[in-house]
Amino acid sequence: MSESKVTAESEVVDICRDLIRIDTSNYGDGSGPGERAAAEYVAEQLAEFGVEPQIFESAKGRASTVVRIEGEDRSRPGLLIHGHTDVVPANAADWTYDPFSGEVADGCVWGRGAVDMKDMDAMTLAVIRDRLRTGRKPPRDIVLAFLADEEAGGTYGARYLVDKHPDLFEGVTEGIGEVGGFSFTVNKDVRLYLIETAEKGMHWMRLTVEGRAGHGSMENNDNAITELCEAVARLGRHTFPLRITKTVRAFLDELSDALGVELDPENMDETLRVLGGIAKMIGTTLRNTAQPTMLGAGYKVNVIPGQATAHVDGRFLPGYEDEFLADLDRILGPRVKRESLHSDKAIETGFDGALVEAMQSALRAEDPIARAVPYCLSGGTDAKSFQDLGIRCFGFAPLQLPPELDFAGMFHGVDERVPVEGLKFGVRVLDRFIDAS
C-alpha cells in the first residue's frame, strides 16, 4: 500500500494484531514478559512522525509510554487519552485460535486484549498517526499514555506516573479511557452507547483464621479451616442491599425512555433480562459485592493446620465504602482477621459538559440512531489514579457491535475478539471526537 493511501481505518487492524502478538500477560507478580516490548512498539509507531515519546520503567520490564501531542490552542486545558498494554493471562488450550496470534477470522480480530484493551490502544495509535501524517493538529494538547500494570491495580503504571511524574499531565483536565463507548442495540430505531462515568471501588483482601493445630485423627473444635470456610460461605452467599447511585439512576432513566417502559429499580430481574449480555456489567452495579477467589491451608492430610487463609475480591459503589466494610466485618465475625492487599476508591462524575457533547456528536455522525448514556463500571480502571490529579475521566472507547456479540463476556474471557468493522467505526468516531473536543 502506498504511503498516500494509508489511513487510520486501513492500518488499525494491523496495529491491533501487532499489539496482541506481544504477550503482555500480567500475572500480578512482576513476571510478565512483554510490557517493555509493547512500550517500545508504541513509541516507535509515534516517533515515526516526529514526536518524541518517553518510556518510563517503574521496575524491570514494567514500562509505560507517554507523549504530548501539541494542539492548535495551547492555552486550553489538555485532554488525556489513556490505555493499558498489559492483559490478563490466557490458556491457549481453551481458545479457538491462539490468544497471542492476532488471528483474523469471522470478521473479527481474535486474541487476548482484543477488547481489554488493545483495541482502544490500536484505535488511538491509528488516529494519532493519521493526524501526524496529514499534519492535522488537535484543537488542544493531547497527552497519550499507554500504561503497564492496569490488570493488577496500576501500581507500576498509572499510579507510578501520577506519583512520580505528575508534570507529564500538567494542564490536563479531562480524559478518556477504557470500558465505555460500546453499543447496545435496543431496536431498529435506538442504539445506546454506554459511556462510563462511574466506577466501583475495590478492596482486594486476605482473610485469616488462627486455630489449634493437631493430629487429623483427633477431635478438634478449633479447626481454622472449618471456621474460615463457614465465614467464606456466609460471605459468598450474602446478597448486599440494593443501592441505586446517581449514575445507575440516570442509566435506568435513559433505558426507560429508550424502551418506552417504566423500569422499577426495586424489581431489577426484568430490567436485567431486557439487557441481555450487558446485564453482566450492569447487574453488579446495583449492589456492593464480595467474591471469594482463593483458599489456602494445610500441608499434609493427617495434620490439622493452625492457620487458614482466603482471598476475596470486594467491590463497593460510590458513596458506600463505609457501609461495605461494616457489612464485611459483621458477616465474617470476630474470628476472621481481614487484611487489605490492594484498595482503591470509587469514582463518579456527571454526564454533562462539552466533552460529553463531543462524544454524543461524534457517535451520531457515524451512527444516526446513536444515543449516548452514562453507566457505572463494576470493575476499575486507571482513571482512579488520574482523578487524583483533578482529571475528570470517562470511559470512551467507541465500538459499534453486532447485537448478538456477548461483548461483556469477552472481558478476561475465552475467545476474546473485536469486530474488524467495529475497529474502523471506532477510529472514525475517535477522530471526530478529537476535533469536537
C-alpha positions in Angstrom: 0.0 0.0 0.0 1.4 3.4 -0.9 2.0 6.0 1.8 -0.6 8.3 0.3 -3.3 5.7 0.8 -2.5 4.8 4.4 -5.3 5.9 6.7 -6.3 5.2 10.3 -9.0 2.8 9.0 -6.6 1.0 6.8 -4.0 0.3 9.5 -5.9 -0.1 12.7 -6.4 -3.8 12.3 -2.7 -4.4 11.7 -1.8 -2.3 14.7 -4.3 -4.2 16.9 -2.8 -7.6 15.7 0.7 -6.4 16.3 -0.2 -5.4 19.9 -2.0 -8.7 20.6 1.1 -10.7 19.3 3.2 -9.0 22.1 2.5 -11.2 25.1 1.9 -8.7 27.8 0.4 -11.1 30.3 0.3 -9.6 33.8 0.5 -12.4 36.5 0.4 -9.9 39.3 3.9 -10.8 40.5 6.1 -8.8 38.0 6.9 -11.8 35.9 5.0 -10.8 32.8 7.1 -10.9 29.6 6.1 -8.1 27.4 5.2 -4.7 28.8 8.6 -3.2 27.8 8.3 -4.6 24.3 4.8 -3.1 24.0 6.0 0.3 25.3 8.8 0.3 22.7 6.4 -0.7 19.9 4.0 2.2 20.8 7.0 4.6 21.0 8.2 3.5 17.5 4.7 3.9 16.0 4.6 7.5 17.2 8.2 8.5 16.7 7.9 7.7 13.0 6.1 11.0 12.6 8.5 13.3 14.5 7.1 13.3 18.0 9.3 12.2 21.0 7.6 9.6 23.2 9.1 8.9 26.6 9.3 5.4 28.1 9.1 5.2 31.9 10.2 2.0 33.6 8.9 1.7 37.2 10.6 -1.6 37.7 12.4 -4.0 35.4 10.3 -4.5 32.4 7.3 -2.6 33.8 7.2 0.1 31.1 4.7 2.8 30.1 4.9 5.2 27.1 3.8 8.9 27.3 3.8 11.6 24.7 2.2 15.1 24.4 0.8 16.0 21.0 0.8 19.7 20.5 -2.7 21.3 19.9 -3.8 24.4 17.9 -4.7 26.3 21.1 -2.1 25.6 23.7 -3.8 27.9 26.2 -6.7 25.5 26.5 -6.6 22.7 29.1 -5.3 19.4 27.7 -7.0 16.1 27.0 -5.7 12.8 28.3 -6.2 9.6 26.2 -5.0 6.6 28.2 -4.9 2.9 27.7 -3.1 -0.1 29.2 -1.0 -2.5 27.3 -1.0 -5.4 29.8 -3.5 -8.2 29.7 -4.7 -11.0 31.9 -3.1 -14.4 31.2 -4.7 -16.9 28.8 -4.6 -20.6 28.4 -4.1 -21.3 24.7 -5.7 -24.8 25.0 -9.1 -23.2 25.8 -9.2 -21.0 22.8 -10.3 -21.5 19.2 -7.3 -19.5 18.0 -4.0 -19.0 19.8 -4.7 -16.0 22.2 -1.4 -14.3 21.1 -1.7 -14.9 17.3 -3.9 -11.9 16.4 -5.9 -14.1 14.1 -8.5 -12.5 11.8 -11.5 -14.8 11.3 -15.2 -14.5 11.0 -14.9 -10.7 10.7 -13.1 -10.3 14.0 -9.6 -9.9 15.4 -9.1 -12.6 17.9 -6.7 -12.6 20.9 -6.1 -11.7 24.5 -6.6 -8.0 24.8 -8.7 -7.6 21.7 -11.3 -5.8 23.8 -9.4 -5.2 27.1 -7.9 -3.1 25.7 -5.5 -3.3 22.8 -8.5 -2.4 20.5 -8.5 1.1 22.0 -4.7 1.3 22.0 -4.8 0.5 18.3 -7.5 2.9 17.5 -5.7 5.7 19.4 -2.4 4.9 17.6 -4.1 4.7 14.2 -5.9 8.0 14.7 -2.9 10.0 16.1 -0.6 8.5 13.4 -3.0 9.7 10.7 -3.3 13.1 12.2 0.5 13.4 12.4 0.9 12.0 8.9 -1.5 14.6 7.4 -0.5 17.5 9.7 -3.9 17.8 11.4 -3.3 19.2 14.9 -5.9 18.6 17.5 -7.8 21.6 18.9 -5.8 21.4 22.1 -2.9 19.4 23.6 -3.4 15.7 23.9 -1.4 13.6 26.3 -1.3 9.9 25.3 -0.4 7.4 28.0 0.0 3.7 27.2 0.3 2.1 30.6 1.7 -1.0 32.3 0.1 -3.0 35.2 -3.6 -1.9 35.0 -4.7 -5.5 35.4 -3.0 -5.7 38.8 -4.2 -2.4 40.1 -1.9 0.0 38.2 0.9 0.3 40.9 3.6 0.0 38.3 1.8 2.0 35.6 -0.7 4.9 36.1 -0.1 5.1 39.9 3.7 5.3 39.4 3.3 8.1 36.8 0.8 10.1 38.8 3.0 9.9 42.0 6.5 10.2 40.4 5.9 12.2 37.2 2.8 14.3 37.6 4.3 17.0 35.4 3.6 14.9 32.4 -0.1 15.7 32.9 0.3 19.4 33.7 -2.7 21.4 32.4 -4.8 18.3 31.6 -8.3 18.5 33.0 -10.3 15.7 31.2 -9.5 12.2 30.0 -11.0 9.2 28.2 -10.0 5.6 28.6 -11.4 2.1 28.5 -14.8 0.3 29.0 -17.1 2.8 27.5 -18.5 3.9 24.2 -19.6 0.4 23.1 -23.1 -0.1 21.6 -26.2 -1.9 22.9 -28.8 -2.2 20.2 -32.3 -1.6 21.7 -34.3 -1.8 18.5 -34.1 -0.6 14.8 -34.6 3.0 16.0 -32.2 3.2 19.0 -28.7 2.1 19.7 -27.4 3.0 23.1 -23.7 3.7 23.6 -22.7 3.3 27.2 -20.3 6.0 28.5 -18.6 5.1 31.8 -19.0 8.0 34.3 -18.5 6.0 37.5 -16.5 3.0 38.8 -16.9 0.9 41.8 -14.1 1.0 44.3 -12.1 -2.1 45.3 -10.9 -3.9 48.3 -8.8 -7.0 47.5 -8.3 -8.7 50.8 -6.8 -11.7 52.6 -8.9 -13.4 55.4 -7.0 -15.3 58.0 -8.3 -17.6 60.9 -5.9 -18.9 63.5 -6.9 -22.2 65.1 -5.4 -25.1 67.1 -3.1 -27.3 65.2 -3.2 -31.0 65.8 -3.5 -34.6 64.5 -6.1 -35.2 61.8 -7.4 -38.3 63.6 -8.3 -36.4 66.8 -11.3 -34.2 67.6 -10.7 -30.5 67.3 -13.3 -27.9 68.0 -10.9 -25.1 67.0 -10.2 -26.1 63.4 -9.1 -23.0 61.4 -10.2 -24.5 58.1 -13.8 -25.1 59.4 -14.1 -21.6 60.9 -12.7 -19.9 57.8 -14.9 -22.0 55.4 -18.0 -21.1 57.3 -17.2 -17.4 57.2 -16.3 -17.5 53.5 -19.5 -19.4 52.7 -21.6 -16.8 54.6 -19.8 -14.0 52.6 -20.1 -15.8 49.2 -23.8 -16.4 49.6 -24.6 -12.9 51.0 -26.7 -10.5 48.9 -25.8 -7.0 49.7 -28.6 -4.4 49.8 -29.8 -2.7 46.6 -28.3 0.8 46.2 -29.3 3.0 43.3 -26.5 5.5 42.7 -26.8 8.7 40.7 -25.2 7.2 37.6 -27.3 4.0 37.8 -30.4 6.0 38.2 -29.5 8.1 35.1 -28.8 4.9 33.1 -32.2 3.4 34.1 -34.0 6.6 33.2 -32.4 6.7 29.8 -33.2 3.0 29.2 -36.8 3.5 30.3 -37.1 6.3 27.8 -35.5 4.3 25.0 -37.7 1.2 25.7 -40.8 3.3 26.3 -41.5 1.4 29.5 -41.2 2.3 33.2 -38.4 0.4 34.9 -38.8 -0.4 38.6 -35.4 -0.3 40.4 -36.9 -2.5 43.1 -37.6 -5.2 40.5 -34.4 -5.5 38.6 -34.8 -9.0 37.3 -37.0 -7.9 34.4 -34.7 -5.0 33.6 -31.6 -7.2 33.5 -33.5 -9.7 31.3 -34.0 -6.9 28.8 -30.3 -6.0 28.8 -29.2 -9.4 27.6 -25.4 -9.8 27.6 -24.5 -6.5 29.2 -26.6 -7.4 32.2 -23.3 -9.0 33.5 -21.9 -5.5 33.6 -24.9 -3.6 34.8 -26.3 -6.1 37.4 -23.3 -5.8 39.6 -23.5 -2.0 39.8 -26.7 -2.3 41.8 -25.0 -3.6 45.0 -21.7 -4.0 46.7 -20.1 -7.3 46.1 -17.5 -9.6 47.7 -16.4 -12.7 45.8 -14.1 -15.3 47.4 -11.4 -16.2 44.9 -8.7 -18.2 46.6 -8.3 -20.6 49.5 -5.2 -21.9 51.3 -4.5 -24.1 54.3 -2.6 -27.2 55.4 0.4 -29.2 54.2 -0.4 -32.8 55.0 -3.7 -34.8 55.0 -3.3 -36.0 58.6 -2.3 -32.6 60.1 -4.9 -30.0 61.1 -3.2 -26.7 60.3 -3.0 -23.8 62.8 -4.0 -21.3 60.1 -6.2 -21.0 57.1 -6.5 -18.1 54.6 -8.8 -17.0 51.8 -8.7 -14.1 49.3 -11.7 -12.0 48.4 -12.3 -9.5 45.6 -14.5 -6.8 47.2 -16.2 -4.0 45.1 -18.2 -1.1 46.5 -20.4 1.5 45.0 -19.6 5.2 45.0 -20.6 6.6 48.4 -20.9 3.2 50.1 -17.4 2.2 51.2 -18.1 2.6 55.0 -21.3 0.5 54.7 -19.4 -2.1 52.7 -16.6 -2.5 55.3 -19.1 -2.6 58.2 -21.1 -5.3 56.4 -18.0 -7.4 55.8 -17.0 -7.4 59.4 -20.5 -8.3 60.6 -20.8 -11.2 58.1 -17.3 -12.6 58.7 -17.5 -12.4 62.5 -14.8 -11.7 65.2 -12.6 -14.8 64.5 -11.7 -13.7 61.0 -8.8 -11.2 60.5 -9.3 -9.1 57.4 -6.2 -7.6 55.8 -6.2 -5.2 52.8 -4.0 -6.3 49.9 -5.0 -3.5 47.5 -7.6 -0.9 47.8 -8.8 2.0 45.7 -11.6 4.5 45.7 -14.9 4.5 43.8 -15.2 7.5 41.4 -18.2 9.2 39.8 -18.7 12.3 37.6 -21.7 13.9 36.0 -22.9 13.2 32.4 -22.7 16.8 31.2 -20.4 19.3 29.7 -18.6 20.0 26.4 -16.7 16.7 26.4 -19.9 14.7 26.7 -21.4 16.7 23.9 -18.4 15.9 21.8 -18.9 12.2 22.4 -22.5 12.4 21.5 -22.0 14.4 18.3 -19.1 12.1 17.1 -21.2 9.0 17.7 -24.3 10.4 15.9 -22.3 11.5 12.9 -21.3 7.8 12.3 -24.5 6.2 13.6 -27.7 8.2 13.2 -29.6 6.1 15.8 -26.8 6.5 18.4 -27.7 7.7 21.9 -25.0 8.1 24.5 -25.9 7.2 28.1 -24.0 7.1 31.3 -23.3 3.9 33.2 -21.3 2.7 36.2 -18.5 0.1 35.7 -18.4 -2.8 38.1 -14.6 -3.0 37.9 -12.0 -0.4 38.0 -9.6 1.4 35.6 -6.5 3.7 35.6 -9.0 6.6 35.8 -8.8 6.1 39.6 -5.2 7.3 39.6 -5.7 10.1 37.2 -8.6 11.5 39.2 -6.0 12.3 41.9 -4.6 14.9 39.5 -8.0 16.5 39.2 -8.6 15.0 35.8 -12.3 14.2 35.0 -12.3 10.8 33.4 -14.8 9.0 31.2 -14.8 5.5 29.7 -15.0 6.1 25.9 -13.5 3.5 23.6 -16.1 3.7 20.8 -17.2 0.5 19.2 -20.4 -0.4 17.2 -21.1 -4.0 17.9 -23.3 -6.7 16.4 -26.3 -7.3 18.7 -25.5 -11.0 19.0 -21.9 -10.5 20.3 -21.5 -11.2 24.0 -19.2 -8.2 24.5 -19.3 -8.2 28.3 -18.3 -11.9 28.3 -15.2 -11.1 26.3 -13.5 -9.2 29.2 -11.0 -11.7 30.7 -12.9 -14.4 28.8 -12.0 -17.2 26.4 -12.1 -16.4 22.6 -11.8 -12.6 23.2 -12.3 -10.8 19.9 -13.3 -7.5 18.4 -15.1 -6.9 15.1 -13.0 -5.5 12.3 -15.8 -3.1 11.3 -16.0 -2.1 15.0 -12.4 -1.0 15.0 -12.9 1.0 11.8 -16.0 2.6 13.2 -14.0 3.4 16.4 -11.3 5.3 14.6 -13.8 7.4 12.7 -15.6 8.3 15.9 -12.4 8.9 17.8 -11.1 11.2 15.1 -14.4 13.2 15.1 -14.4 13.3 18.9 -10.9 14.8 19.0 -11.9 17.5 16.5 -15.0 18.3 18.6 -13.3 18.2 22.0 
